[in-house]
mmCIF file of C-alpha atoms in Angstrom:
data_model
loop_
_atom_site.group_PDB
_atom_site.id
_atom_site.type_symbol
_atom_site.label_atom_id
_atom_site.label_comp_id
_atom_site.label_asym_id
_atom_site.label_seq_id
_atom_site.Cartn_x
_atom_site.Cartn_y
_atom_site.Cartn_z
ATOM 1 C CA UNK L 79 134.921 113.535 96.303
ATOM 2 C CA UNK L 80 136.081 115.774 99.130
ATOM 3 C CA UNK L 81 136.220 113.936 102.444
ATOM 4 C CA UNK L 82 133.557 114.915 104.917
ATOM 5 C CA UNK L 83 134.773 115.222 108.512
ATOM 6 C CA UNK L 84 132.390 114.358 111.282
ATOM 7 C CA UNK L 85 129.912 117.090 112.143
ATOM 8 C CA UNK L 86 129.647 117.606 115.896
ATOM 9 C CA UNK L 87 126.688 119.975 115.974
ATOM 10 C CA UNK L 88 122.957 119.134 116.035
ATOM 11 C CA UNK L 89 122.002 116.522 113.450
ATOM 12 C CA UNK L 90 119.232 118.845 112.227
ATOM 13 C CA UNK L 91 121.815 121.220 110.761
ATOM 14 C CA UNK L 92 124.196 118.611 109.353
ATOM 15 C CA UNK L 93 122.607 118.502 105.889
ATOM 16 C CA UNK L 94 120.278 120.809 103.979
ATOM 17 C CA UNK L 95 117.388 118.408 103.615
ATOM 18 C CA UNK L 96 116.989 117.982 107.365
ATOM 19 C CA UNK L 97 115.788 121.443 108.504
ATOM 20 C CA UNK L 98 113.957 122.326 105.295
ATOM 21 C CA UNK L 99 112.131 119.044 104.758
ATOM 22 C CA UNK L 100 111.253 118.977 108.453
ATOM 23 C CA UNK L 101 110.259 122.641 108.498
ATOM 24 C CA UNK L 102 108.194 122.345 105.311
ATOM 25 C CA UNK L 103 106.353 119.286 106.640
ATOM 26 C CA UNK L 104 105.501 120.929 109.972
ATOM 27 C CA UNK L 105 104.517 124.151 108.214
ATOM 28 C CA UNK L 106 102.203 122.272 105.820
ATOM 29 C CA UNK L 107 100.619 120.504 108.776
ATOM 30 C CA UNK L 108 99.975 123.785 110.623
ATOM 31 C CA UNK L 109 99.165 126.267 107.864
ATOM 32 C CA UNK L 110 96.135 124.470 106.399
ATOM 33 C CA UNK L 111 94.123 124.172 109.645
ATOM 34 C CA UNK L 112 95.050 127.807 110.382
ATOM 35 C CA UNK L 113 93.738 128.740 106.930
ATOM 36 C CA UNK L 114 90.491 126.835 107.538
ATOM 37 C CA UNK L 115 89.996 128.640 110.854
ATOM 38 C CA UNK L 116 90.551 131.993 109.142
ATOM 39 C CA UNK L 117 88.179 130.958 106.334
ATOM 40 C CA UNK L 118 85.479 130.173 108.885
ATOM 41 C CA UNK L 119 86.048 133.415 110.765
ATOM 42 C CA UNK L 120 87.212 131.616 113.898
ATOM 43 C CA UNK L 121 90.716 133.122 113.762
ATOM 44 C CA UNK L 122 91.757 136.667 112.910
ATOM 45 C CA UNK L 123 94.525 137.083 110.364
ATOM 46 C CA UNK L 124 97.133 139.681 111.371
ATOM 47 C CA UNK L 125 98.977 140.254 108.096
ATOM 48 C CA UNK L 126 98.430 142.873 105.383
ATOM 49 C CA UNK L 127 97.704 140.359 102.597
ATOM 50 C CA UNK L 128 94.104 139.482 101.716
ATOM 51 C CA UNK L 129 93.510 136.088 103.326
ATOM 52 C CA UNK L 130 93.283 134.149 100.049
ATOM 53 C CA UNK L 131 96.490 135.749 98.818
ATOM 54 C CA UNK L 132 98.213 134.843 102.101
ATOM 55 C CA UNK L 133 97.037 131.228 101.795
ATOM 56 C CA UNK L 134 98.228 130.835 98.199
ATOM 57 C CA UNK L 135 101.491 132.685 98.836
ATOM 58 C CA UNK L 136 102.422 130.521 101.788
ATOM 59 C CA UNK L 137 101.736 127.297 99.917
ATOM 60 C CA UNK L 138 103.898 128.409 96.983
ATOM 61 C CA UNK L 139 106.643 130.563 98.502
ATOM 62 C CA UNK L 140 106.479 129.286 102.078
ATOM 63 C CA UNK L 141 106.121 125.532 101.691
ATOM 64 C CA UNK L 142 107.352 125.187 98.106
ATOM 65 C CA UNK L 143 110.501 127.272 98.578
ATOM 66 C CA UNK L 144 111.498 125.300 101.680
ATOM 67 C CA UNK L 145 111.223 121.959 99.887
ATOM 68 C CA UNK L 146 113.154 123.359 96.918
ATOM 69 C CA UNK L 147 115.924 124.587 99.232
ATOM 70 C CA UNK L 148 116.113 121.204 100.974
ATOM 71 C CA UNK L 149 116.325 119.392 97.647
ATOM 72 C CA UNK L 150 118.981 121.683 96.180
ATOM 73 C CA UNK L 151 121.174 121.727 99.284
ATOM 74 C CA UNK L 152 121.134 117.932 99.165
ATOM 75 C CA UNK L 153 121.727 117.631 95.427
ATOM 76 C CA UNK L 154 124.470 120.245 95.061
ATOM 77 C CA UNK L 155 127.089 118.360 97.155
ATOM 78 C CA UNK L 156 126.513 115.332 94.917
ATOM 79 C CA UNK L 157 127.023 117.501 91.823
ATOM 80 C CA UNK L 158 130.132 119.304 93.055
ATOM 81 C CA UNK L 159 131.824 116.771 95.349
ATOM 82 C CA UNK L 160 132.101 119.461 98.007
ATOM 83 C CA UNK L 161 130.990 119.205 101.611
ATOM 84 C CA UNK L 162 127.339 120.114 102.214
ATOM 85 C CA UNK L 163 126.354 123.454 103.679
ATOM 86 C CA UNK L 164 125.905 122.800 107.381
ATOM 87 C CA UNK L 165 126.156 124.274 110.843
ATOM 88 C CA UNK L 166 125.462 127.928 111.532
ATOM 89 C CA UNK L 167 125.091 129.058 107.859
ATOM 90 C CA UNK L 168 122.366 126.445 107.383
ATOM 91 C CA UNK L 169 120.735 127.319 110.708
ATOM 92 C CA UNK L 170 120.796 131.024 109.829
ATOM 93 C CA UNK L 171 119.173 130.379 106.460
ATOM 94 C CA UNK L 172 116.494 128.272 108.122
ATOM 95 C CA UNK L 173 115.856 131.109 110.569
ATOM 96 C CA UNK L 174 115.452 133.533 107.642
ATOM 97 C CA UNK L 175 112.791 131.221 106.170
ATOM 98 C CA UNK L 176 110.951 131.110 109.515
ATOM 99 C CA UNK L 177 111.213 134.899 109.814
ATOM 100 C CA UNK L 178 109.533 135.222 106.443
ATOM 101 C CA UNK L 179 106.578 133.113 107.616
ATOM 102 C CA UNK L 180 106.230 135.238 110.746
ATOM 103 C CA UNK L 181 106.434 138.443 108.716
ATOM 104 C CA UNK L 182 103.656 137.335 106.345
ATOM 105 C CA UNK L 183 101.494 136.398 109.329
ATOM 106 C CA UNK L 184 101.932 139.887 110.745
ATOM 107 C CA UNK L 185 103.815 138.814 113.853
ATOM 108 C CA UNK L 186 106.569 141.359 113.241
ATOM 109 C CA UNK L 187 104.139 144.271 112.868
ATOM 110 C CA UNK L 188 106.290 145.460 109.957
ATOM 111 C CA UNK L 189 105.420 147.690 107.014
ATOM 112 C CA UNK L 190 104.586 145.900 103.715
ATOM 113 C CA UNK L 191 107.920 146.769 102.096
ATOM 114 C CA UNK L 192 109.789 145.448 105.129
ATOM 115 C CA UNK L 193 107.750 142.239 104.923
ATOM 116 C CA UNK L 194 108.712 141.985 101.250
ATOM 117 C CA UNK L 195 112.389 142.392 102.117
ATOM 118 C CA UNK L 196 112.298 139.865 104.973
ATOM 119 C CA UNK L 197 110.415 137.283 102.920
ATOM 120 C CA UNK L 198 112.132 137.972 99.601
ATOM 121 C CA UNK L 199 115.716 137.589 100.794
ATOM 122 C CA UNK L 200 115.381 133.851 101.454
ATOM 123 C CA UNK L 201 115.413 132.655 97.843
ATOM 124 C CA UNK L 202 118.168 135.128 96.988
ATOM 125 C CA UNK L 203 120.328 133.651 99.753
ATOM 126 C CA UNK L 204 119.548 130.143 98.494
ATOM 127 C CA UNK L 205 120.638 131.175 94.998
ATOM 128 C CA UNK L 206 123.823 132.797 96.333
ATOM 129 C CA UNK L 207 124.790 129.716 98.352
ATOM 130 C CA UNK L 208 124.165 127.405 95.396
ATOM 131 C CA UNK L 209 126.148 129.666 93.058
ATOM 132 C CA UNK L 210 129.084 129.678 95.457
ATOM 133 C CA UNK L 211 129.124 125.883 95.715
ATOM 134 C CA UNK L 212 128.695 125.233 91.996
ATOM 135 C CA UNK L 213 131.393 127.757 91.046
ATOM 136 C CA UNK L 214 133.802 126.486 93.720
ATOM 137 C CA UNK L 215 133.238 122.933 92.503
ATOM 138 C CA UNK L 216 133.654 124.062 88.862
ATOM 139 C CA UNK L 217 130.410 122.270 88.051
ATOM 140 C CA UNK L 218 129.478 124.855 85.456
ATOM 141 C CA UNK L 219 126.686 122.940 83.740
ATOM 142 C CA UNK L 220 124.576 122.992 86.901
ATOM 143 C CA UNK L 221 124.682 126.783 87.149
ATOM 144 C CA UNK L 222 121.485 126.689 85.091
ATOM 145 C CA UNK L 223 119.602 125.578 88.209
ATOM 146 C CA UNK L 224 119.936 129.182 89.388
ATOM 147 C CA UNK L 225 117.556 130.346 86.662
ATOM 148 C CA UNK L 226 114.330 128.849 88.111
ATOM 149 C CA UNK L 227 115.407 129.804 91.649
ATOM 150 C CA UNK L 228 115.929 133.429 90.635
ATOM 151 C CA UNK L 229 112.693 133.425 88.638
ATOM 152 C CA UNK L 230 110.869 132.095 91.695
ATOM 153 C CA UNK L 231 112.447 134.873 93.759
ATOM 154 C CA UNK L 232 111.244 137.403 91.166
ATOM 155 C CA UNK L 233 107.784 135.843 91.269
ATOM 156 C CA UNK L 234 107.722 136.309 95.021
ATOM 157 C CA UNK L 235 108.589 139.997 94.675
ATOM 158 C CA UNK L 236 105.908 140.382 92.006
ATOM 159 C CA UNK L 237 103.392 138.742 94.332
ATOM 160 C CA UNK L 238 104.134 141.243 97.111
ATOM 161 C CA UNK L 239 104.080 144.229 94.763
ATOM 162 C CA UNK L 240 100.759 143.187 93.241
ATOM 163 C CA UNK L 241 99.182 142.978 96.673
ATOM 164 C CA UNK L 242 100.688 146.328 97.624
ATOM 165 C CA UNK L 243 99.760 148.189 94.433
ATOM 166 C CA UNK L 244 96.623 146.420 93.196
ATOM 167 C CA UNK L 245 95.204 144.939 96.372
ATOM 168 C CA UNK L 246 95.449 141.289 95.362
ATOM 169 C CA UNK L 247 97.815 139.053 93.433
ATOM 170 C CA UNK L 248 96.916 137.563 90.075
ATOM 171 C CA UNK L 249 100.001 137.191 87.899
ATOM 172 C CA UNK L 250 102.212 136.384 90.888
ATOM 173 C CA UNK L 251 99.970 133.494 91.896
ATOM 174 C CA UNK L 252 100.084 131.856 88.493
ATOM 175 C CA UNK L 253 103.788 132.574 87.995
ATOM 176 C CA UNK L 254 104.690 130.906 91.288
ATOM 177 C CA UNK L 255 102.641 127.798 90.495
ATOM 178 C CA UNK L 256 103.941 127.679 86.918
ATOM 179 C CA UNK L 257 107.577 127.823 88.064
ATOM 180 C CA UNK L 258 107.104 125.021 90.581
ATOM 181 C CA UNK L 259 105.363 122.918 87.928
ATOM 182 C CA UNK L 260 108.168 123.584 85.462
ATOM 183 C CA UNK L 261 110.704 122.494 88.083
ATOM 184 C CA UNK L 262 108.733 119.262 88.422
ATOM 185 C CA UNK L 263 108.834 118.547 84.685
ATOM 186 C CA UNK L 264 112.517 119.535 84.564
ATOM 187 C CA UNK L 265 113.828 117.724 87.653
ATOM 188 C CA UNK L 266 111.205 114.977 87.538
ATOM 189 C CA UNK L 267 112.302 114.249 84.000
ATOM 190 C CA UNK L 268 115.747 113.431 85.359
ATOM 191 C CA UNK L 269 115.014 111.572 88.561
ATOM 192 C CA UNK L 270 111.891 109.542 87.682
ATOM 193 C CA UNK L 271 113.344 107.635 84.693
ATOM 194 C CA UNK L 272 116.716 107.371 86.474
ATOM 195 C CA UNK L 273 115.268 105.868 89.661
ATOM 196 C CA UNK L 274 112.984 103.633 87.600
ATOM 197 C CA UNK L 275 115.910 102.394 85.514
ATOM 198 C CA UNK L 276 117.980 101.638 88.622
ATOM 199 C CA UNK L 277 115.142 99.683 90.221
ATOM 200 C CA UNK L 278 114.376 97.676 87.076
ATOM 201 C CA UNK L 279 118.056 96.831 86.559
ATOM 202 C CA UNK L 280 118.309 95.612 90.146
ATOM 203 C CA UNK L 281 115.043 93.682 90.236
ATOM 204 C CA UNK L 282 114.809 92.343 86.676
ATOM 205 C CA UNK L 283 118.312 92.611 85.276
ATOM 206 C CA UNK L 284 119.878 95.004 82.831
ATOM 207 C CA UNK L 285 118.253 93.208 79.904
ATOM 208 C CA UNK L 286 114.748 94.258 81.032
ATOM 209 C CA UNK L 287 113.010 97.008 79.011
ATOM 210 C CA UNK L 288 114.102 100.353 80.417
ATOM 211 C CA UNK L 289 112.681 103.902 80.456
ATOM 212 C CA UNK L 290 113.475 105.854 77.318
ATOM 213 C CA UNK L 291 116.506 108.080 77.807
ATOM 214 C CA UNK L 292 116.182 111.859 77.492
ATOM 215 C CA UNK L 293 115.757 112.687 73.821
ATOM 216 C CA UNK L 294 114.443 115.370 71.484
ATOM 217 C CA UNK L 295 110.899 114.425 72.418
ATOM 218 C CA UNK L 296 111.607 115.396 76.033
ATOM 219 C CA UNK L 297 113.001 118.719 74.854
ATOM 220 C CA UNK L 298 109.806 119.263 72.862
ATOM 221 C CA UNK L 299 107.720 118.493 75.954
ATOM 222 C CA UNK L 300 109.697 120.994 78.027
ATOM 223 C CA UNK L 301 109.504 123.698 75.354
ATOM 224 C CA UNK L 302 105.767 123.345 74.744
ATOM 225 C CA UNK L 303 105.132 123.060 78.482
ATOM 226 C CA UNK L 304 107.072 126.270 79.112
ATOM 227 C CA UNK L 305 105.182 128.138 76.377
ATOM 228 C CA UNK L 306 101.865 126.840 77.690
ATOM 229 C CA UNK L 307 102.614 127.950 81.225
ATOM 230 C CA UNK L 308 103.803 131.365 80.044
ATOM 231 C CA UNK L 309 100.510 131.715 78.216
ATOM 232 C CA UNK L 310 98.635 130.611 81.325
ATOM 233 C CA UNK L 311 100.445 133.178 83.479
ATOM 234 C CA UNK L 312 99.823 136.055 81.075
ATOM 235 C CA UNK L 313 96.393 135.219 79.633
ATOM 236 C CA UNK L 314 94.780 132.076 81.097
ATOM 237 C CA UNK L 315 91.478 132.629 79.279
ATOM 238 C CA UNK L 316 92.982 133.157 75.812
ATOM 239 C CA UNK L 317 92.279 130.534 73.163
ATOM 240 C CA UNK L 318 95.950 130.215 72.199
ATOM 241 C CA UNK L 319 96.827 129.554 75.835
ATOM 242 C CA UNK L 320 94.110 126.916 76.005
ATOM 243 C CA UNK L 321 95.391 125.143 72.905
ATOM 244 C CA UNK L 322 98.978 125.188 74.168
ATOM 245 C CA UNK L 323 97.892 123.849 77.563
ATOM 246 C CA UNK L 324 95.947 120.999 75.959
ATOM 247 C CA UNK L 325 98.872 120.148 73.674
ATOM 248 C CA UNK L 326 101.326 120.278 76.576
ATOM 249 C CA UNK L 327 99.071 117.989 78.611
ATOM 250 C CA UNK L 328 98.930 115.387 75.850
ATOM 251 C CA UNK L 329 102.700 115.538 75.309
ATOM 252 C CA UNK L 330 103.459 115.085 79.001
ATOM 253 C CA UNK L 331 101.114 112.098 79.234
ATOM 254 C CA UNK L 332 103.070 110.565 76.355
ATOM 255 C CA UNK L 333 106.343 111.474 78.074
ATOM 256 C CA UNK L 334 105.262 109.760 81.276
ATOM 257 C CA UNK L 335 104.322 106.557 79.448
ATOM 258 C CA UNK L 336 107.903 106.304 78.156
ATOM 259 C CA UNK L 337 109.182 105.905 81.739
ATOM 260 C CA UNK L 338 107.608 102.463 82.334
ATOM 261 C CA UNK L 339 105.698 103.328 85.476
ATOM 262 C CA UNK L 340 103.526 100.223 85.011
ATOM 263 C CA UNK L 341 106.615 98.069 85.563
ATOM 264 C CA UNK L 342 107.403 99.389 89.076
ATOM 265 C CA UNK L 343 104.111 98.719 90.866
ATOM 266 C CA UNK L 344 106.020 96.683 93.459
ATOM 267 C CA UNK L 345 107.883 99.845 94.558
ATOM 268 C CA UNK L 346 105.496 102.353 96.222
ATOM 269 C CA UNK L 347 108.190 105.050 96.340
ATOM 270 C CA UNK L 348 108.521 104.917 92.550
ATOM 271 C CA UNK L 349 104.774 104.689 91.997
ATOM 272 C CA UNK L 350 104.407 107.896 94.032
ATOM 273 C CA UNK L 351 106.758 109.766 91.701
ATOM 274 C CA UNK L 352 104.932 108.570 88.597
ATOM 275 C CA UNK L 353 101.500 109.387 90.035
ATOM 276 C CA UNK L 354 102.555 112.850 91.173
ATOM 277 C CA UNK L 355 103.924 113.611 87.708
ATOM 278 C CA UNK L 356 100.622 112.443 86.173
ATOM 279 C CA UNK L 357 98.873 115.349 87.894
ATOM 280 C CA UNK L 358 100.946 117.776 85.789
ATOM 281 C CA UNK L 359 99.366 116.914 82.420
ATOM 282 C CA UNK L 360 95.942 116.481 84.019
ATOM 283 C CA UNK L 361 96.183 119.951 85.550
ATOM 284 C CA UNK L 362 97.436 121.440 82.288
ATOM 285 C CA UNK L 363 94.582 119.922 80.308
ATOM 286 C CA UNK L 364 91.945 121.028 82.826
ATOM 287 C CA UNK L 365 93.377 124.545 82.591
ATOM 288 C CA UNK L 366 93.223 124.270 78.812
ATOM 289 C CA UNK L 367 89.563 123.271 78.926
ATOM 290 C CA UNK L 368 88.932 126.129 81.371
ATOM 291 C CA UNK L 369 90.261 128.589 78.802
ATOM 292 C CA UNK L 370 87.320 127.584 76.595
ATOM 293 C CA UNK L 371 84.830 127.775 79.462
ATOM 294 C CA UNK L 372 84.425 124.002 79.727
ATOM 295 C CA UNK L 373 85.947 123.680 83.215
ATOM 296 C CA UNK L 374 87.088 126.006 86.010
ATOM 297 C CA UNK L 375 90.578 127.410 86.491
ATOM 298 C CA UNK L 376 90.287 126.831 90.248
ATOM 299 C CA UNK L 377 90.159 123.085 89.543
ATOM 300 C CA UNK L 378 93.361 123.283 87.499
ATOM 301 C CA UNK L 379 95.089 125.314 90.207
ATOM 302 C CA UNK L 380 94.357 122.691 92.861
ATOM 303 C CA UNK L 381 95.225 119.745 90.624
ATOM 304 C CA UNK L 382 98.584 121.381 89.957
ATOM 305 C CA UNK L 383 99.058 122.763 93.476
ATOM 306 C CA UNK L 384 97.946 119.827 95.616
ATOM 307 C CA UNK L 385 98.334 116.919 93.208
ATOM 308 C CA UNK L 386 101.448 117.796 91.219
ATOM 309 C CA UNK L 387 103.429 120.123 93.510
ATOM 310 C CA UNK L 388 102.182 118.594 96.769
ATOM 311 C CA UNK L 389 102.486 115.028 95.511
ATOM 312 C CA UNK L 390 105.941 115.443 93.984
ATOM 313 C CA UNK L 391 107.401 117.341 96.935
ATOM 314 C CA UNK L 392 106.110 114.742 99.390
ATOM 315 C CA UNK L 393 107.387 111.861 97.263
ATOM 316 C CA UNK L 394 110.818 113.482 96.948
ATOM 317 C CA UNK L 395 111.003 114.303 100.667
ATOM 318 C CA UNK L 396 110.146 110.709 101.546
ATOM 319 C CA UNK L 397 112.706 109.167 99.204
ATOM 320 C CA UNK L 398 115.518 111.607 99.979
ATOM 321 C CA UNK L 399 114.955 111.361 103.737
ATOM 322 C CA UNK L 400 115.054 107.575 103.608
ATOM 323 C CA UNK L 401 118.131 107.447 101.408
ATOM 324 C CA UNK L 402 120.146 110.149 103.137
ATOM 325 C CA UNK L 403 119.455 108.899 106.655
ATOM 326 C CA UNK L 404 120.838 105.465 105.737
ATOM 327 C CA UNK L 405 117.464 103.699 105.704
ATOM 328 C CA UNK L 406 116.133 101.208 103.156
ATOM 329 C CA UNK L 407 114.174 102.752 100.304
ATOM 330 C CA UNK L 408 110.913 101.241 101.502
ATOM 331 C CA UNK L 409 107.914 103.510 102.052
ATOM 332 C CA UNK L 410 106.010 101.342 104.538
ATOM 333 C CA UNK L 411 102.287 101.614 105.156
ATOM 334 C CA UNK L 412 102.394 104.927 107.080
ATOM 335 C CA UNK L 413 104.067 106.911 104.294
ATOM 336 C CA UNK L 414 102.086 105.089 101.598
ATOM 337 C CA UNK L 415 98.772 105.954 103.247
ATOM 338 C CA UNK L 416 99.956 109.526 103.766
ATOM 339 C CA UNK L 417 100.646 109.886 100.048
ATOM 340 C CA UNK L 418 97.293 108.407 99.049
ATOM 341 C CA UNK L 419 95.523 110.831 101.396
ATOM 342 C CA UNK L 420 97.325 113.731 99.706
ATOM 343 C CA UNK L 421 96.128 112.694 96.248
ATOM 344 C CA UNK L 422 92.611 112.258 97.627
ATOM 345 C CA UNK L 423 92.868 115.802 99.008
ATOM 346 C CA UNK L 424 93.475 117.070 95.464
ATOM 347 C CA UNK L 425 90.498 115.152 94.093
ATOM 348 C CA UNK L 426 88.240 116.179 96.985
ATOM 349 C CA UNK L 427 89.100 119.844 96.485
ATOM 350 C CA UNK L 428 87.984 119.874 92.859
ATOM 351 C CA UNK L 429 84.920 117.707 93.516
ATOM 352 C CA UNK L 430 83.582 120.299 95.953
ATOM 353 C CA UNK L 431 79.981 120.012 96.991
ATOM 354 C CA UNK L 432 79.343 117.248 94.461
ATOM 355 C CA UNK L 433 80.769 114.764 96.948
ATOM 356 C CA UNK L 434 77.990 112.744 98.625
ATOM 357 C CA UNK L 435 78.994 113.858 102.113
ATOM 358 C CA UNK L 436 76.399 116.242 103.473
ATOM 359 C CA UNK L 437 78.412 117.317 106.485
ATOM 360 C CA UNK L 438 81.535 118.248 104.480
ATOM 361 C CA UNK L 439 82.166 120.450 101.501
ATOM 362 C CA UNK L 440 85.148 120.004 99.232
ATOM 363 C CA UNK L 441 87.264 122.639 100.962
ATOM 364 C CA UNK L 442 86.978 121.106 104.423
ATOM 365 C CA UNK L 443 87.252 117.511 103.238
ATOM 366 C CA UNK L 444 90.343 118.351 101.199
ATOM 367 C CA UNK L 445 91.841 120.251 104.128
ATOM 368 C CA UNK L 446 91.201 117.355 106.488
ATOM 369 C CA UNK L 447 92.844 114.867 104.114
ATOM 370 C CA UNK L 448 95.824 117.196 103.689
ATOM 371 C CA UNK L 449 96.226 117.506 107.459
ATOM 372 C CA UNK L 450 96.076 113.723 107.951
ATOM 373 C CA UNK L 451 98.583 113.226 105.148
ATOM 374 C CA UNK L 452 101.173 115.579 106.640
ATOM 375 C CA UNK L 453 100.523 114.290 110.151
ATOM 376 C CA UNK L 454 101.605 110.845 108.957
ATOM 377 C CA UNK L 455 104.545 112.347 107.072
ATOM 378 C CA UNK L 456 105.733 114.207 110.177
ATOM 379 C CA UNK L 457 105.232 111.113 112.330
ATOM 380 C CA UNK L 458 107.696 109.143 110.213
ATOM 381 C CA UNK L 459 110.126 111.769 108.915
ATOM 382 C CA UNK L 460 110.776 114.039 111.883
ATOM 383 C CA UNK L 461 112.492 111.410 114.081
ATOM 384 C CA UNK L 462 114.807 110.562 111.187
ATOM 385 C CA UNK L 463 115.599 114.195 110.439
ATOM 386 C CA UNK L 464 116.328 115.107 114.050
ATOM 387 C CA UNK L 465 118.645 112.182 114.787
ATOM 388 C CA UNK L 466 122.044 111.200 113.459
ATOM 389 C CA UNK L 467 122.193 108.440 110.864
ATOM 390 C CA UNK L 468 121.837 104.986 112.438
ATOM 391 C CA UNK L 469 124.680 103.373 110.508
ATOM 392 C CA UNK L 470 127.727 105.289 111.764
ATOM 393 C CA UNK L 471 126.054 107.899 113.968
ATOM 394 C CA UNK L 472 127.497 110.512 111.654
ATOM 395 C CA UNK L 473 124.954 112.880 110.107
ATOM 396 C CA UNK L 474 127.241 113.429 107.137
ATOM 397 C CA UNK L 475 127.632 109.751 106.297
ATOM 398 C CA UNK L 476 124.805 109.752 103.804
ATOM 399 C CA UNK L 477 124.684 106.985 101.227
ATOM 400 C CA UNK L 478 125.130 107.677 97.570
ATOM 401 C CA UNK L 479 122.238 109.681 96.079
ATOM 402 C CA UNK L 480 119.201 107.541 95.384
#
């Protein structure tokens, strides 16, 4: 691996996960209470999007894209053996992401097409930087990671154009969620069994039963899941989409059971990954039932959005931040409680007014739990992300990927 000279600039811009995990966490903490104030009419929204479209867009393409960028800019150096993107290029990219959030809010007072350009360029720059690193490192097999990034960028453009031409987004919403969910089943299918295997080998020895390695069954799960989500994007109420979603849900439950999550209950960080993945098949099946009028699509959207995407991104940010700031892979009670609150936020959102709490409805209870969850996440993660690693005081001296 290429040697990594000491980085003398701010620790925040020494590695890709630092600004984007920190920025995503702060953004998630701020954007939900802002949304609730807008929802109640206590705050006036300045942007050109309808308020619901702004809320959904910023959770998918604001928060989700930042976490994806942080993950990829941390993973790519491990794939290629090259030095991580750092310093002013990383700071400039982070500024572009912030500019996109301001543009969507209306702070730039820009025309809709200018807002599209400002917001849409971020994922294209991420893709370009990743392509450069992968090609320079001759790590050709990982070029395929560009496909979901570029599709997500296209989904963002579609979202803007739908709002501009139709007045509200429909396909763009579902496409953005579907792409993030597919990234979870794709990347989660690599890291969850791998991390589980490493922990079991360390704690119980290499002779202990291990997660099943990637096989044809996993390929079947990915293929059916992709077809189901394409059907959901194009025609969520169609019977064929419903059947595919139900089948995909069952297959992904079976896939998850092959990873021996029941054997890692002593490791909260691993339990978080398994639980977050579990929300994928649950969300798919609820969406499948909704296609037949047995449940509501809004429930599926929040199970996938809060439970699967929110849960997996938080679990990954926790683990990567611990590992790459030279800290033990131990969640502790603050991060553990924060994760539990996030899952409760997903459940509260779909329970709605059925919850026996007269003074709260599901929207406000879910929002409050989300805010508490990210407050705890920021409390623990931000000091680590802003400071140099404790071991050698060198922000680039990250341990091997965990």
